[in-house]
Short mmCIF file of C-alpha atoms in Angstrom, two decimals:
data_model
loop_
_atom_site.label_atom_id
_atom_site.label_comp_id
_atom_site.label_asym_id
_atom_site.label_seq_id
_atom_site.Cartn_x
_atom_site.Cartn_y
_atom_site.Cartn_z
CA MET A 1455 19.16 -69.90 15.10
CA THR A 1456 18.58 -67.48 18.05
CA LYS A 1457 21.46 -65.19 16.66
CA TYR A 1458 20.01 -65.39 13.26
CA ILE A 1459 16.22 -64.34 14.36
CA ASN A 1460 17.98 -61.43 16.53
CA THR A 1461 19.78 -60.29 13.23
CA LEU A 1462 16.36 -60.44 11.44
CA ARG A 1463 14.60 -58.49 14.25
CA LYS A 1464 17.32 -55.70 14.06
CA ARG A 1465 17.02 -55.43 10.28
CA ALA A 1466 13.38 -55.11 10.40
CA LEU A 1467 13.50 -52.35 13.13
CA ALA A 1468 16.33 -50.62 11.16
CA GLY A 1469 13.84 -50.90 7.92
CA LEU A 1470 10.94 -49.47 10.11
CA ILE A 1471 13.07 -46.54 11.32
CA ALA A 1472 14.23 -45.74 7.77
CA SER A 1473 10.51 -45.83 6.38
CA ALA A 1474 9.43 -43.72 9.24
CA PHE A 1475 12.06 -41.09 8.59
CA ILE A 1476 11.41 -41.14 4.73
CA SER A 1477 7.65 -40.67 5.50
CA SER A 1478 8.29 -37.76 7.89
CA ALA A 1479 10.61 -35.97 5.44
CA PHE A 1480 7.90 -36.75 2.69
CA ILE A 1481 5.24 -35.27 4.78
CA SER A 1482 7.33 -32.13 5.73
CA ASN A 1483 8.19 -31.47 2.32
CA ALA A 1484 4.63 -31.94 1.11
CA VAL A 1485 3.48 -29.36 4.03
CA ALA A 1486 6.14 -26.86 2.99
CA ASN A 1487 5.16 -27.24 -0.72
CA ASP A 1488 1.56 -26.69 0.12
CA LYS A 1489 2.51 -23.39 2.21
CA ASN A 1490 4.51 -22.06 -0.67
CA LYS A 1491 1.46 -22.91 -3.07
CA ASN A 1492 -0.82 -21.17 -0.59
CA GLU A 1493 1.45 -18.23 -0.23
CA SER A 1494 1.86 -17.99 -4.18
CA GLU A 1495 -1.92 -18.37 -4.73
CA LYS A 1496 -2.58 -15.66 -2.33
CA ALA A 1497 -0.14 -13.45 -4.16
CA ASN A 1498 -1.72 -14.15 -7.38
CA GLU A 1499 -5.27 -13.61 -5.99
CA ARG A 1500 -4.29 -10.16 -4.51
CA GLU A 1501 -5.86 -7.19 -6.26
CA SER A 1502 -3.70 -5.72 -9.10
CA PHE A 1503 -3.95 -2.25 -10.71
CA VAL A 1504 -3.19 -0.49 -13.97
CA ALA A 1505 -2.42 3.15 -14.56
CA LEU A 1506 -2.84 4.64 -18.01
CA HIS A 1507 -0.21 6.72 -19.84
CA THR A 1508 -1.08 10.28 -20.54
CA SER A 1509 0.58 12.19 -23.21
CA SER A 1510 0.42 15.57 -21.17
CA ALA A 1511 0.73 16.49 -17.49
CA ILE A 1512 -2.69 16.34 -15.72
CA LYS A 1513 -3.52 19.60 -13.78
CA ILE A 1514 -3.79 18.94 -10.06
CA ASP A 1515 -6.88 21.04 -9.29
CA GLY A 1516 -9.63 18.79 -7.87
CA LYS A 1517 -11.64 18.79 -11.00
CA ALA A 1518 -10.46 15.66 -12.78
CA ASP A 1519 -11.79 16.86 -16.08
CA GLU A 1520 -9.11 15.47 -18.40
CA SER A 1521 -10.04 12.77 -20.68
CA THR A 1522 -7.42 10.34 -19.38
CA TRP A 1523 -9.53 9.93 -16.36
CA SER A 1524 -12.56 9.25 -18.42
CA GLN A 1525 -10.76 6.28 -19.98
CA ALA A 1526 -9.07 5.05 -16.83
CA THR A 1527 -10.54 2.14 -14.44
CA TRP A 1528 -12.15 2.77 -11.04
CA TYR A 1529 -10.79 0.71 -8.39
CA PRO A 1530 -12.51 0.33 -4.95
CA MET A 1531 -11.24 0.72 -1.51
CA HIS A 1532 -13.16 -2.01 0.09
CA SER A 1533 -10.98 -3.64 2.45
CA ASP A 1534 -10.91 -2.97 6.26
CA MET A 1535 -7.82 -2.77 8.02
CA ILE A 1536 -8.93 -1.18 11.26
CA GLY A 1537 -12.14 -0.93 12.73
CA ASN A 1538 -15.52 -2.42 11.40
CA LEU A 1539 -16.70 -1.94 7.78
CA PRO A 1540 -18.36 1.69 7.87
CA THR A 1541 -21.70 2.51 6.29
CA SER A 1542 -21.55 3.71 2.86
CA ASP A 1543 -22.51 7.28 3.79
CA ASP A 1544 -19.82 7.32 6.64
CA PHE A 1545 -17.23 6.42 4.11
CA SER A 1546 -16.78 4.77 0.63
CA GLY A 1547 -13.83 5.36 -1.74
CA ARG A 1548 -12.68 4.44 -5.13
CA PHE A 1549 -9.78 5.73 -7.26
CA LYS A 1550 -8.17 5.83 -10.69
CA LEU A 1551 -4.43 5.79 -11.82
CA ALA A 1552 -2.51 7.39 -14.60
CA TRP A 1553 1.12 8.15 -15.54
CA ASP A 1554 3.82 9.98 -17.47
CA LYS A 1555 7.45 9.67 -17.45
CA GLY A 1556 7.58 12.18 -14.44
CA GLN A 1557 4.83 11.40 -12.36
CA LEU A 1558 2.11 8.85 -11.05
CA TYR A 1559 -1.17 10.59 -10.98
CA LEU A 1560 -3.94 9.64 -8.69
CA LEU A 1561 -7.67 10.34 -8.62
CA ALA A 1562 -9.57 9.50 -5.43
CA GLU A 1563 -13.40 10.06 -5.20
CA ILE A 1564 -14.13 9.98 -1.42
CA VAL A 1565 -17.41 10.01 0.44
CA ASP A 1566 -16.86 10.96 3.97
CA ASP A 1567 -19.67 12.72 5.86
CA VAL A 1568 -17.33 14.45 8.37
CA LEU A 1569 -14.00 15.72 7.50
CA PHE A 1570 -11.79 15.90 10.64
CA ASP A 1571 -8.24 17.34 11.22
CA GLN A 1572 -7.66 17.69 14.87
CA TYR A 1573 -3.89 18.16 14.94
CA PRO A 1574 -2.59 21.32 13.15
CA ASN A 1575 1.10 19.99 13.47
CA PRO A 1576 1.29 17.70 10.29
CA LEU A 1577 3.86 15.46 12.31
CA ASN A 1578 1.64 15.00 15.30
CA LEU A 1579 -0.59 11.79 15.20
CA TYR A 1580 -1.21 12.40 11.47
CA TRP A 1581 -2.75 8.77 11.08
CA ASP A 1582 -5.66 9.82 13.53
CA ASP A 1583 -6.95 12.63 11.18
CA ASP A 1584 -8.72 12.09 7.87
CA CYS A 1585 -6.12 11.50 5.12
CA LEU A 1586 -5.18 9.53 2.21
CA GLU A 1587 -2.30 7.21 2.55
CA VAL A 1588 -0.44 6.17 -0.66
CA PHE A 1589 1.86 3.12 -0.47
CA ILE A 1590 4.46 2.87 -3.17
CA ASP A 1591 7.49 0.41 -3.69
CA GLU A 1592 9.21 1.70 -6.75
CA ASP A 1593 11.09 -1.79 -7.59
CA LYS A 1594 8.32 -3.98 -6.05
CA SER A 1595 10.94 -5.71 -3.95
CA GLY A 1596 8.76 -6.14 -0.79
CA GLY A 1597 9.96 -6.27 2.55
CA ASN A 1598 10.43 -4.05 5.65
CA HIS A 1599 10.21 -0.15 5.18
CA GLN A 1600 9.08 1.28 8.56
CA PHE A 1601 12.37 3.15 9.18
CA ASN A 1602 13.85 3.20 5.62
CA PHE A 1603 12.72 4.24 2.31
CA ASN A 1604 12.78 0.79 0.85
CA ALA A 1605 9.03 1.88 0.21
CA PHE A 1606 7.08 4.77 0.97
CA ALA A 1607 3.71 5.38 2.99
CA TYR A 1608 2.64 8.79 2.01
CA HIS A 1609 0.01 10.17 4.60
CA VAL A 1610 -1.66 13.00 2.43
CA ALA A 1611 -3.67 15.27 4.92
CA LEU A 1612 -6.59 17.47 4.27
CA ASP A 1613 -4.15 20.46 4.19
CA ASN A 1614 -2.33 18.46 1.38
CA GLN A 1615 0.85 17.97 3.40
CA ALA A 1616 2.53 14.59 2.68
CA VAL A 1617 4.10 12.73 5.67
CA ASP A 1618 6.09 9.44 5.99
CA ILE A 1619 8.39 7.74 8.48
CA GLY A 1620 12.03 8.31 8.10
CA GLU A 1621 15.24 6.72 9.20
CA GLN A 1622 15.37 6.14 12.83
CA THR A 1623 18.50 7.11 14.92
CA LEU A 1624 19.51 7.06 18.51
CA THR A 1625 18.37 10.77 18.76
CA ASN A 1626 15.44 10.62 16.31
CA LYS A 1627 13.14 7.87 17.61
CA GLU A 1628 10.03 9.32 15.88
CA PRO A 1629 11.55 10.35 12.67
CA PHE A 1630 8.45 11.50 10.78
CA VAL A 1631 9.33 13.84 7.96
CA LEU A 1632 7.23 16.08 5.49
CA LEU A 1633 7.83 15.05 1.83
CA ASN A 1634 5.89 17.79 0.21
CA ASP A 1635 8.28 17.92 -2.62
CA HIS A 1636 7.19 14.41 -3.58
CA VAL A 1637 3.35 14.77 -3.65
CA GLU A 1638 1.33 17.64 -5.14
CA SER A 1639 -2.26 17.44 -3.83
CA ARG A 1640 -5.40 19.26 -4.22
CA TRP A 1641 -9.12 18.26 -3.18
CA ALA A 1642 -12.64 19.91 -3.76
CA ARG A 1643 -16.01 19.07 -2.78
CA ASP A 1644 -18.39 17.74 -5.32
CA ALA A 1645 -20.81 20.44 -6.36
CA ASN A 1646 -23.89 18.10 -6.11
CA ASP A 1647 -22.91 15.95 -3.38
CA HIS A 1648 -21.31 17.93 -0.54
CA THR A 1649 -20.19 14.71 1.33
CA LYS A 1650 -18.28 13.63 -1.86
CA ILE A 1651 -14.69 14.97 -2.46
CA ILE A 1652 -12.55 14.73 -5.52
CA TRP A 1653 -8.86 14.53 -4.57
CA GLU A 1654 -6.09 14.39 -7.17
CA LEU A 1655 -2.34 13.83 -6.40
CA ALA A 1656 0.88 13.89 -8.73
CA ILE A 1657 3.47 11.67 -7.13
CA LYS A 1658 7.03 11.62 -8.11
CA ILE A 1659 8.58 8.16 -7.86
CA TYR A 1660 11.89 7.68 -5.87
CA ASP A 1661 13.59 4.43 -5.50
CA ASP A 1662 15.39 3.03 -2.17
CA SER A 1663 18.47 5.32 -2.45
CA PHE A 1664 16.40 8.24 -1.34
CA LYS A 1665 17.69 10.10 1.54
CA VAL A 1666 16.17 13.38 3.17
CA SER A 1667 19.54 14.71 3.87
CA ASP A 1668 20.58 14.22 0.13
CA ALA A 1669 19.25 16.59 -2.44
CA SER A 1670 21.17 15.09 -5.29
CA VAL A 1671 18.78 12.05 -5.19
CA LYS A 1672 16.18 12.45 -8.25
CA PRO A 1673 12.93 10.75 -8.90
CA VAL A 1674 13.08 7.84 -11.21
CA GLU A 1675 11.72 8.01 -15.00
CA LEU A 1676 8.62 5.95 -15.56
CA ASN A 1677 8.46 3.67 -18.61
CA ALA A 1678 5.54 1.51 -20.09
CA ASN A 1679 5.12 -1.80 -18.58
CA LYS A 1680 7.03 -1.11 -15.32
CA GLN A 1681 5.63 -2.60 -12.31
CA MET A 1682 5.61 -1.18 -8.84
CA GLY A 1683 4.14 -2.24 -5.35
CA PHE A 1684 1.20 -0.06 -4.74
CA MET A 1685 -1.75 0.29 -2.14
CA LEU A 1686 -3.99 2.96 -1.41
CA ALA A 1687 -5.89 3.57 1.94
CA TYR A 1688 -7.85 6.32 3.77
CA CYS A 1689 -8.05 7.03 7.38
CA ASP A 1690 -11.40 7.80 8.68
CA ASN A 1691 -12.31 9.70 11.90
CA ASP A 1692 -15.39 11.59 12.53
CA GLY A 1693 -14.42 13.13 15.85
CA SER A 1694 -12.62 10.47 18.13
CA LYS A 1695 -9.20 10.76 19.53
CA GLN A 1696 -8.05 7.96 17.20
CA ARG A 1697 -9.03 6.88 13.87
CA GLU A 1698 -12.30 4.88 13.49
CA HIS A 1699 -11.81 3.11 10.28
CA PHE A 1700 -8.81 2.44 7.90
CA MET A 1701 -10.01 1.27 4.64
CA GLY A 1702 -7.88 0.25 1.59
CA SER A 1703 -7.53 -1.04 -1.79
CA THR A 1704 -5.73 -4.35 -1.06
CA THR A 1705 -6.81 -7.37 1.03
CA ILE A 1706 -4.23 -8.10 3.66
CA GLU A 1707 -4.10 -11.32 5.56
CA ALA A 1708 -4.08 -10.62 9.47
CA VAL A 1709 -0.70 -11.53 11.33
CA ASN A 1710 -1.87 -12.19 14.87
CA GLY A 1711 -5.07 -10.34 14.24
CA ASP A 1712 -3.59 -7.33 12.89
CA LYS A 1713 -4.20 -6.34 9.22
CA ASN A 1714 -2.49 -2.90 9.44
CA LEU A 1715 0.86 -3.88 8.04
CA GLY A 1716 1.29 -1.71 5.03
CA TYR A 1717 3.29 0.87 6.93
CA ILE A 1718 5.94 -1.75 7.91
CA ASP A 1719 5.99 -4.33 5.32
CA ALA A 1720 5.78 -3.60 1.46
CA SER A 1721 5.18 -7.35 0.64
CA VAL A 1722 1.51 -6.71 1.28
CA PHE A 1723 1.26 -4.40 -1.37
CA SER A 1724 -0.60 -5.06 -4.82
CA THR A 1725 0.96 -4.83 -8.10
CA LEU A 1726 0.69 -1.50 -10.36
CA THR A 1727 1.37 -1.99 -13.97
CA LEU A 1728 2.04 1.17 -16.06
CA LYS A 1729 0.43 0.71 -19.35
CA PRO A 1730 0.54 2.78 -22.57
CA SER A 1731 -0.90 5.22 -23.98
CA VAL A 1732 -3.93 7.64 -24.27
CA LYS A 1733 -4.32 10.89 -25.45
CA ASN A 1734 -5.15 13.55 -22.90
CA SER A 1735 -6.89 16.85 -23.29
CA LYS A 1736 -8.92 19.24 -21.27
#
């Protein structure tokens, strides 16, 4: 009898262990599924943008008088990535997007009470000057691009020069590069509100095969319904050694308290869709 009871006890204990293991596995799977669901929901909730097709090239002159711009949608630059939210007279921004087969066009309307460019060398601490920063991931693949061209983070300065981080080597530990042939830029002050500037850009889109040393790499041809990773931001500095605000178009979930992730990880970009088709005229 004692032997029989011991056998029952062993079987009961084994059953409890198995049940606990199954429950633990079930809970782990449920947590993982919830995490994946939350990440998916966050991606779906992230801002998305549309660029309208234009039948003729937009002139980059800071005037924005093409009919395409009157038909395009304004999108706000409302998300703080560095610093506190500025007052509306210190900084506010919004933008529109258009495209043709050769270029992506950007119109930004920026209110900034102080325009500040402390470093004449365009490669020196350019992120601490006032500038637009245009983030583009041609194939919307996401992932790291800090020292490669899986995606681009063009810092477009007040002198209209465009800078990004290139490929890092043992002899080139700060590989900042001018990419002025990628971006045409012009801005002008509003005639009625002198703190407001109208900033137009034409951006050639390159894929991840781009290399600074290889002139044979050409920009991709754009087509309707193409989707790209995209984000726009503005570095605002009113006279400090470092930028005071960094405002963007896209809400970013902080990692260890840091929301300034776009120059490293293209996965935080929004989705930009190229839509057909509007007629363009001056």
